[in-house]
PDB file of C-alpha atoms in Angstrom:
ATOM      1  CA  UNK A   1     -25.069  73.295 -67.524  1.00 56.00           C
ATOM      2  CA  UNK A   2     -25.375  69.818 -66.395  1.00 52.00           C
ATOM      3  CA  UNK A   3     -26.528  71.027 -62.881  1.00 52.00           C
ATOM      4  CA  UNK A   4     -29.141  73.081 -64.993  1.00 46.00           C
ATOM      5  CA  UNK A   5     -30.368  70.337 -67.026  1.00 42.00           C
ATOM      6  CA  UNK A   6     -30.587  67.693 -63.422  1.00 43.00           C
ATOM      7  CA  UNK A   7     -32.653  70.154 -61.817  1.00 49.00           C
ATOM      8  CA  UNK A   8     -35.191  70.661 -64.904  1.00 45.00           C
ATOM      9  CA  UNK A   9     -35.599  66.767 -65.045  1.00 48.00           C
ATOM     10  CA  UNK A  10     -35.999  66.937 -61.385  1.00 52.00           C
ATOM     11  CA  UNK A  11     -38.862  69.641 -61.297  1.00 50.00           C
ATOM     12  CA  UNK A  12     -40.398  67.830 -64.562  1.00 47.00           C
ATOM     13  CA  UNK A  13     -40.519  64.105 -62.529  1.00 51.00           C
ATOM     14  CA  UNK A  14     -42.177  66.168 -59.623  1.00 47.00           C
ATOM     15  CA  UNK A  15     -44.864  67.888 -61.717  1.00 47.00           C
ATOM     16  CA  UNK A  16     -45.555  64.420 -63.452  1.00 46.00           C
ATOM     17  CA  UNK A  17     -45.722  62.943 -59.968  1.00 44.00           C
ATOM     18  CA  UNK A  18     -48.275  65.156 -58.373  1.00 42.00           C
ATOM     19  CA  UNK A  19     -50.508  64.959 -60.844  1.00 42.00           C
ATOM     20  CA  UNK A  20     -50.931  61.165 -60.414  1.00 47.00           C
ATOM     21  CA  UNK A  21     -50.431  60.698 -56.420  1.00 56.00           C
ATOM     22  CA  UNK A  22     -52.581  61.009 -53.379  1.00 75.00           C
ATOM     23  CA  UNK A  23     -51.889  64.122 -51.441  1.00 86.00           C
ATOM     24  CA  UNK A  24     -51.690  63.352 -47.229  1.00 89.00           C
ATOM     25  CA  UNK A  25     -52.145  66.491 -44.929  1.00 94.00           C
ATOM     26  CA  UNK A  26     -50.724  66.478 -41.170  1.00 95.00           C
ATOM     27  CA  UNK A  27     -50.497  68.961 -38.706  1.00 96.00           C
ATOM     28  CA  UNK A  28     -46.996  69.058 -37.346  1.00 97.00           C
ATOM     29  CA  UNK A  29     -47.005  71.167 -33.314  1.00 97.00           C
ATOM     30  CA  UNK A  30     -43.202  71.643 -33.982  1.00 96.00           C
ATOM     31  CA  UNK A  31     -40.394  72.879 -36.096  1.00 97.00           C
ATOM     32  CA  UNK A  32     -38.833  70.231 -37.735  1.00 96.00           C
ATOM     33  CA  UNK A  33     -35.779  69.199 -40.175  1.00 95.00           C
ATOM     34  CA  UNK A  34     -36.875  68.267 -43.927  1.00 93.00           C
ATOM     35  CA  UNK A  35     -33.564  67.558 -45.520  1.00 88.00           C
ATOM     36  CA  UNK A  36     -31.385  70.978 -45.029  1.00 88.00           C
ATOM     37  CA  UNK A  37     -34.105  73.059 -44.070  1.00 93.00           C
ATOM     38  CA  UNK A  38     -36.421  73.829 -41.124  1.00 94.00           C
ATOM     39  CA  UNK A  39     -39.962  74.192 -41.426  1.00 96.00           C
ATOM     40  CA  UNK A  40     -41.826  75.657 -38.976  1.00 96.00           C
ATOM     41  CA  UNK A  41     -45.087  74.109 -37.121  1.00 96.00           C
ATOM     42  CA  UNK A  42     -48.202  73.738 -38.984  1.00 96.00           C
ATOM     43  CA  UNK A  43     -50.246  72.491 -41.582  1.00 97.00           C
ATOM     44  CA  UNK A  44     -48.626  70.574 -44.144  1.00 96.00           C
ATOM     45  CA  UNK A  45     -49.616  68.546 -47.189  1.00 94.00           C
ATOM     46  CA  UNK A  46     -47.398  65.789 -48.451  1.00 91.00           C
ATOM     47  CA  UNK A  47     -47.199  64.634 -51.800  1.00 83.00           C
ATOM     48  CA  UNK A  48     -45.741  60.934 -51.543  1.00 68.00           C
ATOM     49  CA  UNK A  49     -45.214  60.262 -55.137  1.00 65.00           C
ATOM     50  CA  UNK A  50     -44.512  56.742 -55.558  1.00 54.00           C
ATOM     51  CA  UNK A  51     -43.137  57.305 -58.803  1.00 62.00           C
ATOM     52  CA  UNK A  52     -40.610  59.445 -58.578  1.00 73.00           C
ATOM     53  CA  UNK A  53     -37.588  59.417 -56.360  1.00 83.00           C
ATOM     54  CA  UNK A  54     -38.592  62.989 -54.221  1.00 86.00           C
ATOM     55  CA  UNK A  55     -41.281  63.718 -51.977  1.00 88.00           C
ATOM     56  CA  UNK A  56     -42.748  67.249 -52.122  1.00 90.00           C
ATOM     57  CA  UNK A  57     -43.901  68.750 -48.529  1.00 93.00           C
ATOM     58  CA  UNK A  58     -45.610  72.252 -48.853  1.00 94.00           C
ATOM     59  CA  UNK A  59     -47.281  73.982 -45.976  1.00 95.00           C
ATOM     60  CA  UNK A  60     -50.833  74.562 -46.543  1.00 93.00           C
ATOM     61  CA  UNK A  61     -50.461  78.042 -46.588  1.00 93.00           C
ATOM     62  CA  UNK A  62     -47.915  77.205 -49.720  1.00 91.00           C
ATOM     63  CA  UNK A  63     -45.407  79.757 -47.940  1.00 92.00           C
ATOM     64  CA  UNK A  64     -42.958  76.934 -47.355  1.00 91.00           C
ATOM     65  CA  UNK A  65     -42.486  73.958 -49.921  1.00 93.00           C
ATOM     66  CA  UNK A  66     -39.328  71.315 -49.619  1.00 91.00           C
ATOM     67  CA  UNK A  67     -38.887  68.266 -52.214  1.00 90.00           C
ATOM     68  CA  UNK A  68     -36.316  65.581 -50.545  1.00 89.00           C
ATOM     69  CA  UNK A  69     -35.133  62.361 -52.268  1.00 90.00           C
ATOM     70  CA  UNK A  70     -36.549  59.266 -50.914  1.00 90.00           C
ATOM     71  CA  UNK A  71     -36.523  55.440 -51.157  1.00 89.00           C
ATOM     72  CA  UNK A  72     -39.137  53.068 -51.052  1.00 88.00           C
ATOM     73  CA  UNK A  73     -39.948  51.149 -47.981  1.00 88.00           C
ATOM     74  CA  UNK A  74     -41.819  48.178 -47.371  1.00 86.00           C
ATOM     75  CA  UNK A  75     -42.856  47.089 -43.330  1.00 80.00           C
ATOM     76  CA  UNK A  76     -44.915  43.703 -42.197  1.00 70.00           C
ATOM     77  CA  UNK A  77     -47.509  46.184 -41.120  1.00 73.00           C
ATOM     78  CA  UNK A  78     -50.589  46.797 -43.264  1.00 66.00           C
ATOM     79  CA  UNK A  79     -51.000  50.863 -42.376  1.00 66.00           C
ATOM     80  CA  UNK A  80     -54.857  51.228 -42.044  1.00 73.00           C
ATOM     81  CA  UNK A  81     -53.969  55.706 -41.421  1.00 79.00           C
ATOM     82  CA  UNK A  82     -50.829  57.306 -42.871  1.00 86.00           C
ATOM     83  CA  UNK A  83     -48.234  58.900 -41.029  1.00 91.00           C
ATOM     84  CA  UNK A  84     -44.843  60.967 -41.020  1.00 94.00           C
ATOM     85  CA  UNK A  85     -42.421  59.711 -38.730  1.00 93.00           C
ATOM     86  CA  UNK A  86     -39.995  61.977 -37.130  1.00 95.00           C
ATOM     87  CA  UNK A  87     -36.493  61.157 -35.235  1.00 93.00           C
ATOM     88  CA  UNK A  88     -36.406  63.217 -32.423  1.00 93.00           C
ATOM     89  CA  UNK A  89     -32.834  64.468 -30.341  1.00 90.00           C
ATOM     90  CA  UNK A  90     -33.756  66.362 -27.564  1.00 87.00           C
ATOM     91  CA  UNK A  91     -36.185  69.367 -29.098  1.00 88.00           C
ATOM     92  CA  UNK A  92     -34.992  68.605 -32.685  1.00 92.00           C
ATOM     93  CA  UNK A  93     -36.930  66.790 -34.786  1.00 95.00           C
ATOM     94  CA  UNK A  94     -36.057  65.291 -38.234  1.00 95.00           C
ATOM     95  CA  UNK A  95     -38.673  64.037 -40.602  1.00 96.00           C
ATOM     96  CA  UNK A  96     -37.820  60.340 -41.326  1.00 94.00           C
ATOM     97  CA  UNK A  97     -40.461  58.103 -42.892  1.00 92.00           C
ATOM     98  CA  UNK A  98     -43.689  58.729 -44.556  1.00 90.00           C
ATOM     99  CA  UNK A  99     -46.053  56.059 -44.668  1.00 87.00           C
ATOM    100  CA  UNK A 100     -49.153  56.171 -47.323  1.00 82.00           C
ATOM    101  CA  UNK A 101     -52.431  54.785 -45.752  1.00 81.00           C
ATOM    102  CA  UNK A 102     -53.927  51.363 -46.401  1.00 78.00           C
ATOM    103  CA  UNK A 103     -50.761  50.190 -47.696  1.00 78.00           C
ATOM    104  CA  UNK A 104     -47.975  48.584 -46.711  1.00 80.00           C
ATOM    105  CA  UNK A 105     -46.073  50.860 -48.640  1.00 83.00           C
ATOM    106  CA  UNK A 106     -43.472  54.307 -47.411  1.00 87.00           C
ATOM    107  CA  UNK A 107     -40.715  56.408 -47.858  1.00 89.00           C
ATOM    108  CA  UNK A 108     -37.338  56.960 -45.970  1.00 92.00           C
ATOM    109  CA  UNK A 109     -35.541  60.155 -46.494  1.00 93.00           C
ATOM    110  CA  UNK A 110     -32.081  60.563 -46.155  1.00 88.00           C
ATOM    111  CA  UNK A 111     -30.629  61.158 -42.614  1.00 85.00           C
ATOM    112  CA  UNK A 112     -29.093  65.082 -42.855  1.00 88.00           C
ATOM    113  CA  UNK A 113     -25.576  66.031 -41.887  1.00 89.00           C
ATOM    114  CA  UNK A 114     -27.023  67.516 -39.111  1.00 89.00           C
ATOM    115  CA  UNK A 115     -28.789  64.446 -37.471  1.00 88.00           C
ATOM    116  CA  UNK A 116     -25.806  62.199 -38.193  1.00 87.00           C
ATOM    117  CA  UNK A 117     -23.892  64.720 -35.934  1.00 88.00           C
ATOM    118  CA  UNK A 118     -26.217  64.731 -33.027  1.00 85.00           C
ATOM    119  CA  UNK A 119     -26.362  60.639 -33.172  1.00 84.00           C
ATOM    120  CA  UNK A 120     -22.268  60.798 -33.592  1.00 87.00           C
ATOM    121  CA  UNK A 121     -22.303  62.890 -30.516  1.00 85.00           C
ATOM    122  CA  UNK A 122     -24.143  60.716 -28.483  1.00 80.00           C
ATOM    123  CA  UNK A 123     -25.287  63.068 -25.967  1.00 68.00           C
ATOM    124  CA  UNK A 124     -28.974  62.623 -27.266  1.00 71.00           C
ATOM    125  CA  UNK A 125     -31.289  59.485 -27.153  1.00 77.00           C
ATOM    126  CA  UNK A 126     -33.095  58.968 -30.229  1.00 81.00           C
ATOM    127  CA  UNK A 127     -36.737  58.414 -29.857  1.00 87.00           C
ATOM    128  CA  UNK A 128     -39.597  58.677 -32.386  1.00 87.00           C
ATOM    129  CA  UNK A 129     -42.514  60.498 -32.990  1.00 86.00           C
ATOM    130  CA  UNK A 130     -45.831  59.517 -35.338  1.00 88.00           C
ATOM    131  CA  UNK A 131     -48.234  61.820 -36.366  1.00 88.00           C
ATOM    132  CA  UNK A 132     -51.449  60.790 -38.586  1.00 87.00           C
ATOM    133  CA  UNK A 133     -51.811  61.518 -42.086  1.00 85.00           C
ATOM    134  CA  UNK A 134     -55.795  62.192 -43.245  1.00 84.00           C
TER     135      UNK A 134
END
């Protein structure tokens, strides 16, 4: 029951969210990690909500949707163009950051069980990829 109840606050913080952030689209050229899932390339919009502890990715298609907790960030750097920051291990890619436009503002998701794994291993070099937010 208390499970049920979490995940109907959740939803209801989301739909309160959306309705008063700025929605970011991206095209992604490659599967990549959003918290325990995969989604595949394309076009994705990303809802950053600065209010609410999740961020809500959904393809534009709206065949794929993910909502992953996230923390604020602040960086030095004023951002003049958004953009979603991915780790990348070899041909794996993990979404990391998300960083609104004209702000100094983001959002770090949590590293997945997964990723911790591959840096663990250490076989893999971490190295990061940007792509722009319009």
């Amino acid at each position: 029951m208390k499970k049920h109840l979490l995940r109907i606050s959740m939803i209801a913080a989301l739909v309160a969210g959306a309705s008063q952030a700025e929605n970011y689209y991206a095209n992604v050229p490659f599967d990549f990690q959003v918290g325990d899932k995969t989604a595949p390339a394309g076009e994705y919009v990303v809802d950053p909500s600065a209010n609410s502890d999740f961020v809500v990715i959904r393809s534009a298609d709206r065949k794929e949707s993910f909502a992953v907790m996230a923390t604020s960030v602040n960086s030095a750097d004023y951002a003049r163009t958004g953009k979603l920051v991915f780790h990348r291990y070899g041909d794996r890619y993990f979404l990391s950051e998300i960083w609104s436009r004209g702000s100094d503002a983001g959002r770090k998701l949590r590293g997945t069980p997964r990723e911790r794994e591959l840096i663990a291993q250490g076989k893999m070099h971490k190295t990061q990829t940007a792509i722009a937010l319009r």
